[in-house]
XYZ file of C-alpha atoms in Angstrom:
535
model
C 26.822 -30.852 -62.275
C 25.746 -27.223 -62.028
C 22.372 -27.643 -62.838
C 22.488 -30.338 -59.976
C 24.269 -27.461 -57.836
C 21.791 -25.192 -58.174
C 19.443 -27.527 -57.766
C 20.401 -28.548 -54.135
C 20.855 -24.471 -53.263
C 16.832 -24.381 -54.281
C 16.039 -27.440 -52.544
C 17.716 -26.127 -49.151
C 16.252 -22.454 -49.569
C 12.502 -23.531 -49.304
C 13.214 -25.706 -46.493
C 14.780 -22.950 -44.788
C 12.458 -20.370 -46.299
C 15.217 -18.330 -47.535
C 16.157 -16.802 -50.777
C 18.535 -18.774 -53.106
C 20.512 -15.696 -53.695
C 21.092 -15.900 -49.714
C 22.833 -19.486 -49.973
C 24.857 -18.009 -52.942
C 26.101 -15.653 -50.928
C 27.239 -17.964 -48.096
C 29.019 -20.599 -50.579
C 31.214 -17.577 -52.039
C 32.147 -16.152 -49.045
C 33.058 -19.699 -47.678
C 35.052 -20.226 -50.449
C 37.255 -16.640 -49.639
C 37.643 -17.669 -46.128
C 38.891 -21.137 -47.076
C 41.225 -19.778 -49.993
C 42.578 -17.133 -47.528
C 43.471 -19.708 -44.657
C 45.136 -21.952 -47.537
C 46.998 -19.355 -49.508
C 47.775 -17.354 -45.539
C 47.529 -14.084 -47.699
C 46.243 -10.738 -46.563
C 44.930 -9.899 -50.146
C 41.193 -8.866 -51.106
C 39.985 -11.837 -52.266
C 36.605 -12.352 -54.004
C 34.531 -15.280 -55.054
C 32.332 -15.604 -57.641
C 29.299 -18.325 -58.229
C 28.987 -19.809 -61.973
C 25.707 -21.541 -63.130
C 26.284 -22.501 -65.931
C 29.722 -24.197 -64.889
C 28.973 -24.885 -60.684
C 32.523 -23.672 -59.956
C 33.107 -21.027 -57.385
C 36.333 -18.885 -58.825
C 38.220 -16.969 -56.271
C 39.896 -13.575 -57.432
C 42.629 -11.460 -55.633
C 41.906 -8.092 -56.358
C 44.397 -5.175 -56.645
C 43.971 -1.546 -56.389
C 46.166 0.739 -59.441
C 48.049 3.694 -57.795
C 51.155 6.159 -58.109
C 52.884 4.899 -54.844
C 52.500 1.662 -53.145
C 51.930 2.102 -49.696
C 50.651 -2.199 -49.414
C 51.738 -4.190 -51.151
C 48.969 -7.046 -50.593
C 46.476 -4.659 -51.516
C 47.837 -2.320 -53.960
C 49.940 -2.211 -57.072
C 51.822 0.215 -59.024
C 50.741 1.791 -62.025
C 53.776 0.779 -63.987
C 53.763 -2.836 -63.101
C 49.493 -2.834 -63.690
C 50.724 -1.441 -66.982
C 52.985 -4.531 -68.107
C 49.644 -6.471 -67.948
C 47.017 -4.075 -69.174
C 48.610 -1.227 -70.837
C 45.055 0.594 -70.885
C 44.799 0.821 -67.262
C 44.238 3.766 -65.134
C 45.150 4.761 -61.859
C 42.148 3.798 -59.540
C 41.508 0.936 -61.505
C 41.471 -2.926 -60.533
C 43.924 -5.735 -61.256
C 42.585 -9.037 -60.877
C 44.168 -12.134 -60.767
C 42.832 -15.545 -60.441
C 43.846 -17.750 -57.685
C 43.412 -22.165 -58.251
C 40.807 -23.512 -55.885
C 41.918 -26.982 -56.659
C 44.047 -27.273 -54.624
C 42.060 -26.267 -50.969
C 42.040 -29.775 -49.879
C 39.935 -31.124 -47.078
C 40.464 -28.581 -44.269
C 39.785 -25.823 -46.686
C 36.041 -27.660 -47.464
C 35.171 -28.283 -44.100
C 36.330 -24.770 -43.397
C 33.543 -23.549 -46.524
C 31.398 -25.874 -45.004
C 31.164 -24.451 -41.729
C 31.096 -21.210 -43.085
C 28.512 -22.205 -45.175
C 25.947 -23.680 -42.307
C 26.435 -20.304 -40.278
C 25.738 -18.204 -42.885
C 22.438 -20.025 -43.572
C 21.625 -20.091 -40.036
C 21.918 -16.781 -39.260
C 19.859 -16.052 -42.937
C 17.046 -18.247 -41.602
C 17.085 -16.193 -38.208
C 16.802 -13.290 -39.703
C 13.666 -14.541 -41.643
C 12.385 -15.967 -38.341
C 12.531 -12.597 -36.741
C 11.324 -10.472 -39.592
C 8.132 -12.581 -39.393
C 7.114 -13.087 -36.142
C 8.593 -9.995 -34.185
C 4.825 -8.285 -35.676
C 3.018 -11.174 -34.553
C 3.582 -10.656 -30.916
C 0.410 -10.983 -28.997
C -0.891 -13.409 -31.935
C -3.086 -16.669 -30.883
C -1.350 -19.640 -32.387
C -1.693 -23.760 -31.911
C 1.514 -25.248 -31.196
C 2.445 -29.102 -30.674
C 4.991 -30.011 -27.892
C 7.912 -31.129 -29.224
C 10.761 -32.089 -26.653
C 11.656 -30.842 -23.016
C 14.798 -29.564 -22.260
C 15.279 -28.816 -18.698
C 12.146 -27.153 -17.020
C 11.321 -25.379 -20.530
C 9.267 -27.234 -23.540
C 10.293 -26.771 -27.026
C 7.256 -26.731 -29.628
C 6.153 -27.212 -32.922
C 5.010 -23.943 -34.632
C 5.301 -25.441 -38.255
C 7.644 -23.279 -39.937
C 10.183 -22.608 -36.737
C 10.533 -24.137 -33.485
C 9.785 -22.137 -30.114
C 10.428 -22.419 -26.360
C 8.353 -22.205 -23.432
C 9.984 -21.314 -20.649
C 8.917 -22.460 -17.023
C 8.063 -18.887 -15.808
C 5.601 -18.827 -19.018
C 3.688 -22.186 -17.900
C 0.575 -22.826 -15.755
C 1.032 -23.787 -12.602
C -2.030 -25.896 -12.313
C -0.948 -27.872 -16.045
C 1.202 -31.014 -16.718
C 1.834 -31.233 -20.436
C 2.731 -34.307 -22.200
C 4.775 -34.862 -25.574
C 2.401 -34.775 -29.000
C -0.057 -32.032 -27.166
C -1.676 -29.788 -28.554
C -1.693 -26.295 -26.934
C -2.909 -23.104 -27.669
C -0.483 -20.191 -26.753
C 0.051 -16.391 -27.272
C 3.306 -14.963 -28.909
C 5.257 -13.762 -26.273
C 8.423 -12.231 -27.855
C 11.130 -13.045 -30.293
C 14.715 -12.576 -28.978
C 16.998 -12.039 -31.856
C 19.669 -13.232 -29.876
C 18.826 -16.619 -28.221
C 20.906 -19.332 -28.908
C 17.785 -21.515 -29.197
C 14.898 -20.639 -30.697
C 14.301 -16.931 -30.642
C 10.307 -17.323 -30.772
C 9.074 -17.256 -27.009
C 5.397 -18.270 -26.732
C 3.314 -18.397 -23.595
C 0.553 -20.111 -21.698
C 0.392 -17.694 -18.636
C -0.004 -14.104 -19.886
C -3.528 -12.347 -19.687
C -3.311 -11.820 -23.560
C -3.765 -15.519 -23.592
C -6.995 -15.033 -22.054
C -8.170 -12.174 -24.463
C -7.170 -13.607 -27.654
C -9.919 -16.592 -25.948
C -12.450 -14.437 -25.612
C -12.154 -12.693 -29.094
C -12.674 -16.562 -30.242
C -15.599 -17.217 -28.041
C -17.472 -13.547 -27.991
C -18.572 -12.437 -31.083
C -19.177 -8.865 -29.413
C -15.623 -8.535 -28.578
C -14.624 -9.808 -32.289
C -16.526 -6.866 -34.150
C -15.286 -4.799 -31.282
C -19.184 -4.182 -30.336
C -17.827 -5.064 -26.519
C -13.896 -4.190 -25.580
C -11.420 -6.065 -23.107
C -9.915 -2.605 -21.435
C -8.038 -4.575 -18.860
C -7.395 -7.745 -17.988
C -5.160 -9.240 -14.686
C -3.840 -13.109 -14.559
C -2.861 -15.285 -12.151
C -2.061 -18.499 -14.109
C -4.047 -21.354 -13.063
C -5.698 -20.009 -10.515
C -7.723 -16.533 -11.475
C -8.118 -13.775 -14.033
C -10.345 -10.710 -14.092
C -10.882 -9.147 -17.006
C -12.839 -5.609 -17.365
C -15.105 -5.239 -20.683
C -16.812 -2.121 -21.546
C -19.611 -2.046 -24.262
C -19.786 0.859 -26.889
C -23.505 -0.123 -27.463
C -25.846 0.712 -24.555
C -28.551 -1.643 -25.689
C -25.171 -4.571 -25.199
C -24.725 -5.830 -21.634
C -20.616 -6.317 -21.386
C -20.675 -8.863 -18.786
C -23.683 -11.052 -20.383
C -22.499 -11.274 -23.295
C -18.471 -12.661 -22.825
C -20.898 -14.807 -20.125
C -23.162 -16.067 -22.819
C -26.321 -18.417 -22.361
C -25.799 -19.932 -19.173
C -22.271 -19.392 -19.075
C -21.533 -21.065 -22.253
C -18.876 -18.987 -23.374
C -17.252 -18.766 -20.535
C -17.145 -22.107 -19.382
C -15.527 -23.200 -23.048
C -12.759 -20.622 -21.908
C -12.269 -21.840 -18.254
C -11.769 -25.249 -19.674
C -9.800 -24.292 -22.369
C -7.479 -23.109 -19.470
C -8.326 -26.179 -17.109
C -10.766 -25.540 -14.345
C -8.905 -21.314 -14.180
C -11.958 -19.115 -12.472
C -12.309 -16.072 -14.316
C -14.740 -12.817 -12.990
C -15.736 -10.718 -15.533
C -16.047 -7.063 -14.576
C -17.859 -3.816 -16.105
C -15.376 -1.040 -16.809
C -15.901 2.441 -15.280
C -14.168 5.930 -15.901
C -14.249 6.387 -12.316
C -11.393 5.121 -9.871
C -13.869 4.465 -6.512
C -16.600 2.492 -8.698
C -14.416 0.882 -10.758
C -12.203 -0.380 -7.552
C -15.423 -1.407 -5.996
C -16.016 -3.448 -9.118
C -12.840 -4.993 -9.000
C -12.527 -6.095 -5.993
C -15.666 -8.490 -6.845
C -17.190 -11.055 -5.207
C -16.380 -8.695 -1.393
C -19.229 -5.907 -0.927
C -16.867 -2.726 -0.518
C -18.417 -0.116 2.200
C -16.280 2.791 0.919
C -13.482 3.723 -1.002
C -10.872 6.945 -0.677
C -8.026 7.958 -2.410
C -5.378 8.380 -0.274
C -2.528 9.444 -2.755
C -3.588 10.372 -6.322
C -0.481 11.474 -7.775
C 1.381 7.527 -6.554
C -2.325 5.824 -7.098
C -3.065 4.866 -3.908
C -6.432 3.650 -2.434
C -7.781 2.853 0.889
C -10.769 0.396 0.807
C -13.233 -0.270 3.797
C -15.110 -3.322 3.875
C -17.034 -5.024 7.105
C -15.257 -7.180 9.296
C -17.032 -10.321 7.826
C -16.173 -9.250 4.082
C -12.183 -8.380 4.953
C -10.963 -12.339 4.086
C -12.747 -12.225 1.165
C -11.522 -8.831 -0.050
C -8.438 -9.903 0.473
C -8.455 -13.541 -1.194
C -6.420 -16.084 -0.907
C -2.618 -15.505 -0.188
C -3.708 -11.779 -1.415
C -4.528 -12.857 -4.929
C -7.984 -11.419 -4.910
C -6.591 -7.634 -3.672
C -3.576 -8.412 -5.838
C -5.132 -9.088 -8.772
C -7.663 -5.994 -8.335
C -4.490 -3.590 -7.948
C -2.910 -4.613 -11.278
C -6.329 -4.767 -12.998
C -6.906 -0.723 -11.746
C -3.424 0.061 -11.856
C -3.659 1.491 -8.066
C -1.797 0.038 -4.988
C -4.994 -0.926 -2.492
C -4.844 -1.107 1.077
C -7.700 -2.600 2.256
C -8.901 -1.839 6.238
C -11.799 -3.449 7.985
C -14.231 -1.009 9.454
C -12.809 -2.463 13.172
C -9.460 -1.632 12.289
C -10.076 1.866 10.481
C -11.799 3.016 13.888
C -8.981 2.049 15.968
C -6.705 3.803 13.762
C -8.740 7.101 14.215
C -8.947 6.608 17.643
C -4.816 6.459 17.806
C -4.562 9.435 15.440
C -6.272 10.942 18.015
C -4.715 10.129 20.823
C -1.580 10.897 19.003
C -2.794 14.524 18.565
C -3.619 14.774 22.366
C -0.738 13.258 23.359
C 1.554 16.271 24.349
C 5.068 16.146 22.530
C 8.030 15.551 24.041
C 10.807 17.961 23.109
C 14.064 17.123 21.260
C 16.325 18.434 23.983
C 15.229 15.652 26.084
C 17.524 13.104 24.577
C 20.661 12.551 25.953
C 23.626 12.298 24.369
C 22.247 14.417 21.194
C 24.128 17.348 20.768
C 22.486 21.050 20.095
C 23.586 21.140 16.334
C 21.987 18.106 16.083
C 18.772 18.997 17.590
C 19.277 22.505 15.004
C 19.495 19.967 12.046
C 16.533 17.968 12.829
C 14.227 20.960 13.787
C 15.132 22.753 10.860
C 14.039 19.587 8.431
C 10.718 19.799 10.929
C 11.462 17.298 13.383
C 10.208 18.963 16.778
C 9.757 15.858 19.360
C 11.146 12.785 20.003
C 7.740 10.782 18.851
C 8.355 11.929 15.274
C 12.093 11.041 15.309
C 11.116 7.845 16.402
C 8.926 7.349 13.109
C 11.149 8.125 11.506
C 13.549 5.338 9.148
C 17.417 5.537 9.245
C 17.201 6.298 5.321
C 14.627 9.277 6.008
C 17.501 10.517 8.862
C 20.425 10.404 6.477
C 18.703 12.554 4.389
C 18.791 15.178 6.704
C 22.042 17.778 5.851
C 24.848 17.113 8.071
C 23.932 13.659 9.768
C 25.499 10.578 8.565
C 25.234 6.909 9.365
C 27.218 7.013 12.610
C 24.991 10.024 14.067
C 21.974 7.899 13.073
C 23.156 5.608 15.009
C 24.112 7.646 18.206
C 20.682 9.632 17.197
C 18.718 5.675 17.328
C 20.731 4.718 21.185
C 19.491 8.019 22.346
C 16.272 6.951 21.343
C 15.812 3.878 22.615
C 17.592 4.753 26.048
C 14.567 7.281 26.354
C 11.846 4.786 25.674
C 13.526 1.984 27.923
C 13.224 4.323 31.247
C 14.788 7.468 30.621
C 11.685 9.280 28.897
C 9.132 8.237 32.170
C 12.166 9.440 34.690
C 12.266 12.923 32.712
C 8.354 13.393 32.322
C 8.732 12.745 36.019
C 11.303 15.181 36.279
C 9.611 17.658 34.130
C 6.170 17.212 36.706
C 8.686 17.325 39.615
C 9.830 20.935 38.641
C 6.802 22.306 37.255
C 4.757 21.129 40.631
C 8.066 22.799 42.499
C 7.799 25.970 40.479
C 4.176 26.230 41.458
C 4.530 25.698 44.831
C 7.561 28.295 45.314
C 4.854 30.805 43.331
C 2.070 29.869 46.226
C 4.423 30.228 48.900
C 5.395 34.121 47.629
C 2.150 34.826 46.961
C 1.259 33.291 50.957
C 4.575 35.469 51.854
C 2.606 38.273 50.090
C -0.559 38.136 51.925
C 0.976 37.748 55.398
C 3.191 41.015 54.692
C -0.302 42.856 53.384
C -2.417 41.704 56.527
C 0.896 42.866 58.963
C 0.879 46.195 56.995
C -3.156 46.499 57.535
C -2.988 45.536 60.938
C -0.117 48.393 61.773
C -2.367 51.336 59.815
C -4.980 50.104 61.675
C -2.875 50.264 65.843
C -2.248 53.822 64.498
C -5.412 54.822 63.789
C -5.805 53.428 67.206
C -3.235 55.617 69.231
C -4.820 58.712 67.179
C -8.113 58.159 68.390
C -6.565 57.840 71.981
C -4.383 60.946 71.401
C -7.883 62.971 70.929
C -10.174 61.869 73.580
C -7.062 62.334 75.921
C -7.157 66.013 74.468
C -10.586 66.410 74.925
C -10.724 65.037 78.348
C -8.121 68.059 79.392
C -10.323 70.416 77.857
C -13.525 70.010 79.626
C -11.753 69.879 82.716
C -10.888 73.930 81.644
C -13.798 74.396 81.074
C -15.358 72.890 84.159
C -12.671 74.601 86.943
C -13.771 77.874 85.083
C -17.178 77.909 86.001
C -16.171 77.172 89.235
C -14.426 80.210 89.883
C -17.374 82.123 88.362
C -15.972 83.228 85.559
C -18.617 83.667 82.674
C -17.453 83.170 79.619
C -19.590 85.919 77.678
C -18.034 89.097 79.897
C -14.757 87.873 78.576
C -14.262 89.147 74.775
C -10.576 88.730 74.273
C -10.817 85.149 75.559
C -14.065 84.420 73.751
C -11.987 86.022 70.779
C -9.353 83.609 71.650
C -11.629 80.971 72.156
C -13.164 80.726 68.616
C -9.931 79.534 67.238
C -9.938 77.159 69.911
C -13.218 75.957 69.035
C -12.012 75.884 65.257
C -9.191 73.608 66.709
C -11.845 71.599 68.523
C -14.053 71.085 65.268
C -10.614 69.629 63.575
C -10.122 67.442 66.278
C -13.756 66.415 66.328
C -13.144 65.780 62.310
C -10.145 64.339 63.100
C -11.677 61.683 65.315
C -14.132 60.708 62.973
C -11.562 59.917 60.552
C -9.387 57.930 62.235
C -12.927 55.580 63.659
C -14.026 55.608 59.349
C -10.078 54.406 59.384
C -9.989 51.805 62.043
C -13.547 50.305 60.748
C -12.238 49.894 56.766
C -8.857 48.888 58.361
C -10.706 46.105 60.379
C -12.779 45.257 57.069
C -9.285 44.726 55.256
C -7.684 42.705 58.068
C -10.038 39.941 57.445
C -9.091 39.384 53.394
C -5.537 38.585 54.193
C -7.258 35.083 56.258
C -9.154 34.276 53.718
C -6.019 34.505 51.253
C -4.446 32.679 53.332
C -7.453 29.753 53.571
C-alpha cells in the first residue's frame, strides 16, 4: 500500500513536472484542513507523511507554559508534567488525533485541497521557466478556441493567444502549426499564464536571426524594428563590418531570405532599412519607398519632425490609412508631420501675413472686464488674434480665470468676429481719419491767422511810408516859399545851425523810408506762403 502510495505521488509529479516532496506537502496539509473541519477545533494541528506505512498521522500540538492564556493552544506546565515529567517550559505536548474516522466530506475536503495545492505548485514551475524566455521563438500547435482567443500546444504547458496578439490577414485552423514569440507570462491568469504572440515585431526578428546568418553571429544587428501585423514591417539593420552590406544580406540572393520570411508571415511586405546615427538621414530612410526633399526638427526635446516631400510623393509618404508615416514614427521614435512643398509655402505665406497683419487690442472686446484684460496681458496675451488661438484648457491656466470667465472670455470672442470686430476697425478708422482732419483744420486755422497777421505788418508799413512822403512834401514847400522871398540860406548861420539837425532829421526819415519799402517788399514775399499753405 505505501509503496503503491508513493508510487502514484511519483507518477503525478513528472506529469506535472513538480517535485514529489511538493505533492507531500499538499496531502499533509489536506489532511489538517480536513481533521480541523471534522474535529471543529482551533488547535495547531500537524500532519505527518509515512512511507514506509502510507498513513498520514495528524498531531495537535501544545505549547508548555507558567500561565495559560489559550487554552487550545497552550498548556500548563503542571498538567504537561502528569504526562512527561521531564518537560520544560517552552516545550511541546503532542497528542495524536484518529484520522479514521474523517469520513467522506473530510476526503473530498483533502482532495480538493490536494488538487489546489498541486495546481498552484505546477504554476509556479510554469512561471519560473518561461518568465526568462520572454521574447523566445517557439512552434506551437493550436489546440482549441475559446471565444476570439486560441489556446495552444507548447508541449509541457498550454498557452493562449489572445485576439489583439493575432494577424489580421490569418485564419488559423485546429492541428496548425504556428510559429510564435513569447509574449509574457501572467502569474495570475486564471487560464494559462503563458501569453504567446503572432503580431509583435520580435516575431519578425527572431525570423530573421533564423534566415540571416549575419544577424545570427551578430556580424549585422536588427536596431529597430516597427509592425503592422499583416500588412507591413520595417525593420532597420546596421552592419558592424564595413566590407557587409546590411540590407543585402537579410535580402539575400534574389530576395531569398526575405521572401522565406514574408511567407512565413503570409504575403506581410517588409522594407528593410540601413540604420543611421543621425535623426534627418535616418527619417529620410524610413520613410522609404517616398523621396523626402527635406527634413527639420521642429521640437528636439518632444522629438518632433517636419518632413517635406513634392506634391506627387505626399500619398506615398503618407501610406495607406497613415501606416507608412505611422510606422516610420515608431521605427525613429519621433512624431512626423509630413507637409507637401504646396502646403509648406502657403503656410509661410500666412505666417506672414499674420506678422503684417496689425493686432487688434484686448480692450476691444466687449463685455471683458479690465482685470481680465490685466490677467491675460500679464500671461502675454496682447490681442484678440492670440486669444482666439488659444484652447479653453490653455485659458484656465491663466491665474484668476475659471471655466465660467472662459466662457464669457469665448462669447466676447465670437461676438467680435461675427460683426463687432469690422464695426470697431471701422470705428477705430472713423476716429483716427476725424483726429486728422480736426489737426488739418488747426493747422488751416493757423495759416489763415499767420497770412492776416502778415498782411496787417505789411498796411502799416504802408501808412508809414505815407506818413513820410506827406512830411517831405511839407518840407520842400519851406523850402521853396523861402527862396521866394529871397532869403539865402548861407547869410543865415543860426538857421543853417538849426538846419543841420533838421537835415539829420531828414536823413532818419530818408532811412526811415527805406525801411519801411525793404518792409512792405519781404511783407509782400510772406503774404504769398500762407496761399500756398492753404493749397
Amino acid at each position: 500500500m505505501a509503496n503503491l502510495l508513493y508510487q502514484q505521488i511519483e507518477m503525478l509529479s513528472r506529469e506535472k513536472h513538480i517535485e514529489p516532496e511538493v505533492v507531500v506537502s499538499a496531502i499533509e496539509d489536506a489532511m489538517v484542513v480536513a481533521a480541523r473541519k471534522y474535529y471543529k477545533t482551533e488547535e495547531d494541528l500537524r500532519a505527518k507523511f509515512n512511507q514506509e506505512t502510507g498513513q498520514v498521522e495528524v498531531f495537535s500540538v501544545h505549547i508548555v507554559v507558567e500561565e495559560v492564556t489559550d487554552s487550545s493552544k497552550e498548556v500548563s506546565l503542571t498538567d504537561a508534567k502528569k504526562k512527561n515529567p521531564e518537560v520544560e517550559v517552552g516545550a511541546e505536548i503532542i497528542a495524536a488525533k484518529p484520522t479514521d474516522v474523517l469520513g467522506r466530506i473530510a476526503a473530498q475536503t483533502a482532495k480538493q485541497v490536494i488538487l489546489q495545492k498541486v495546481r498552484e505548485a505546477e504554476r509556479d514551475t510554469i512561471f519560473n521557466e518561461y518568465h526568462t524566455r520572454v521574447g523566445e521563438l517557439v512552434t506551437v500547435i493550436v489546440k482549441r478556441a475559446e471565444g476570439p482567443d486560441l489556446i495552444v500546444d507548447m508541449g509541457r504547458t498550454e498557452a493562449r493567444l489572445p485576439k489583439r496578439e493575432q494577424s489580421k490577414l490569418e485564419t488559423y485552423n485546429i492541428g496548425e502549426r504556428l510559429r510564435v514569440v513569447i509574449k509574457m507570462v501572467d502569474r495570475a491568469a486564471k487560464g494559462p499564464q503563458v501569453i504567446v504572440s503572432r503580431a509583435d515585431a520580435s516575431l519578425v526578428q527572431r525570423l530573421f536571426e533564423m534566415e540571416v546568418p549575419e544577424i545570427y553571429d551578430g556580424t549585422v544587428q536588427i536596431r529597430f524594428a516597427a509592425r503592422e501585423a499583416g500588412e507591413r514591417t520595417k525593420v532597420a539593420v546596421a552592419s558592424r563590418d564595413k566590407d557587409v552590406d546590411p540590407v543585402g544580406a537579410c535580402v539575400g540572393m534574389k530576395g531569398m531570405r526575405v521572401q522565406s520570411i514574408i511567407r512565413e508571415l503570409r504575403g506581410e511586405k517588409i522594407d528593410i532599412i540601413p540604420y543611421s546615427e543621425e535623426t534627418v538621414a535616418f527619417a529620410q530612410k524610413a520613410l522609404s519607398p517616398a523621396k523626402v526633399t527635406r527634413v527639420q526638427i521642429t521640437d528636439p526635446e518632444l522629438h518632433k519632425l517636419e518632413v517635406i516631400v513634392e506634391d506627387s510623393q505626399l500619398s506615398l509618404a503618407i501610406g495607406k490609412k497613415g501606416q507608412n508615416v505611422r510606422l516610420a514614427s515608431k521605427l525613429i521614435g519621433w512624431d512626423i508631420d509630413i507637409k507637401s512643398e504646396e502646403e509648406k509655402r502657403r503656410e509661410i505665406e500666412d505666417q506672414m501675413t499674420r506678422l503684417t497683419a496689425p493686432a487688434t487690442p484686448l480692450t476691444s472686446l466687449a463685455g471683458v472686464g479690465a482685470k481680465t484684460i490685466e490677467k491675460m496681458e500679464a500671461a502675454g496675451i496682447n490681442n484678440v488674434e492670440a486669444l482666439a488661438a488659444m484652447t479653453p484648457e490653455q485659458l484656465m491656466e491663466i491665474p484668476g480665470i475659471g471655466e465660467k470667465m472662459v466662457d464669457k472670455i469665448y462669447q466676447a470672442v465670437n461676438r467680435f468676429y461675427e460683426g463687432g470686430g469690422e464695426g470697431a476697425a471701422a470705428t477705430e478708422e472713423g476716429v483716427a481719419a476725424a483726429e486728422e482732419g480736426t489737426v488739418a483744420t488747426e493747422e488751416s486755422s493757423e495759416g489763415v491767422a499767420e497770412g492776416q497777421a502778415v498782411q496787417e505788418e505789411v498796411s502799416d508799413a504802408t501808412a508809414e511810408t505815407e506818413a513820410s512822403t506827406e512830411t517831405e512834401a511839407v518840407e520842400n514847400a519851406e523850402e521853396n516859399a523861402a527862396a521866394e522871398n529871397g532869403q539865402p540860406a548861407a547869410t543865415e548861420a543860426p538857421e543853417s545851425a538849426e538846419a543841420t539837425p533838421e537835415s539829420n532829421e531828414n536823413s532818419d526819415v530818408h532811412k526811415d523810408h527805406a525801411a519801411p519799402e525793404d518792409e512792405s517788399a519781404s511783407a509782400e514775399g510772406d503774404a504769398e506762403h500762407p496761399e500756398e499753405a492753404k493749397s
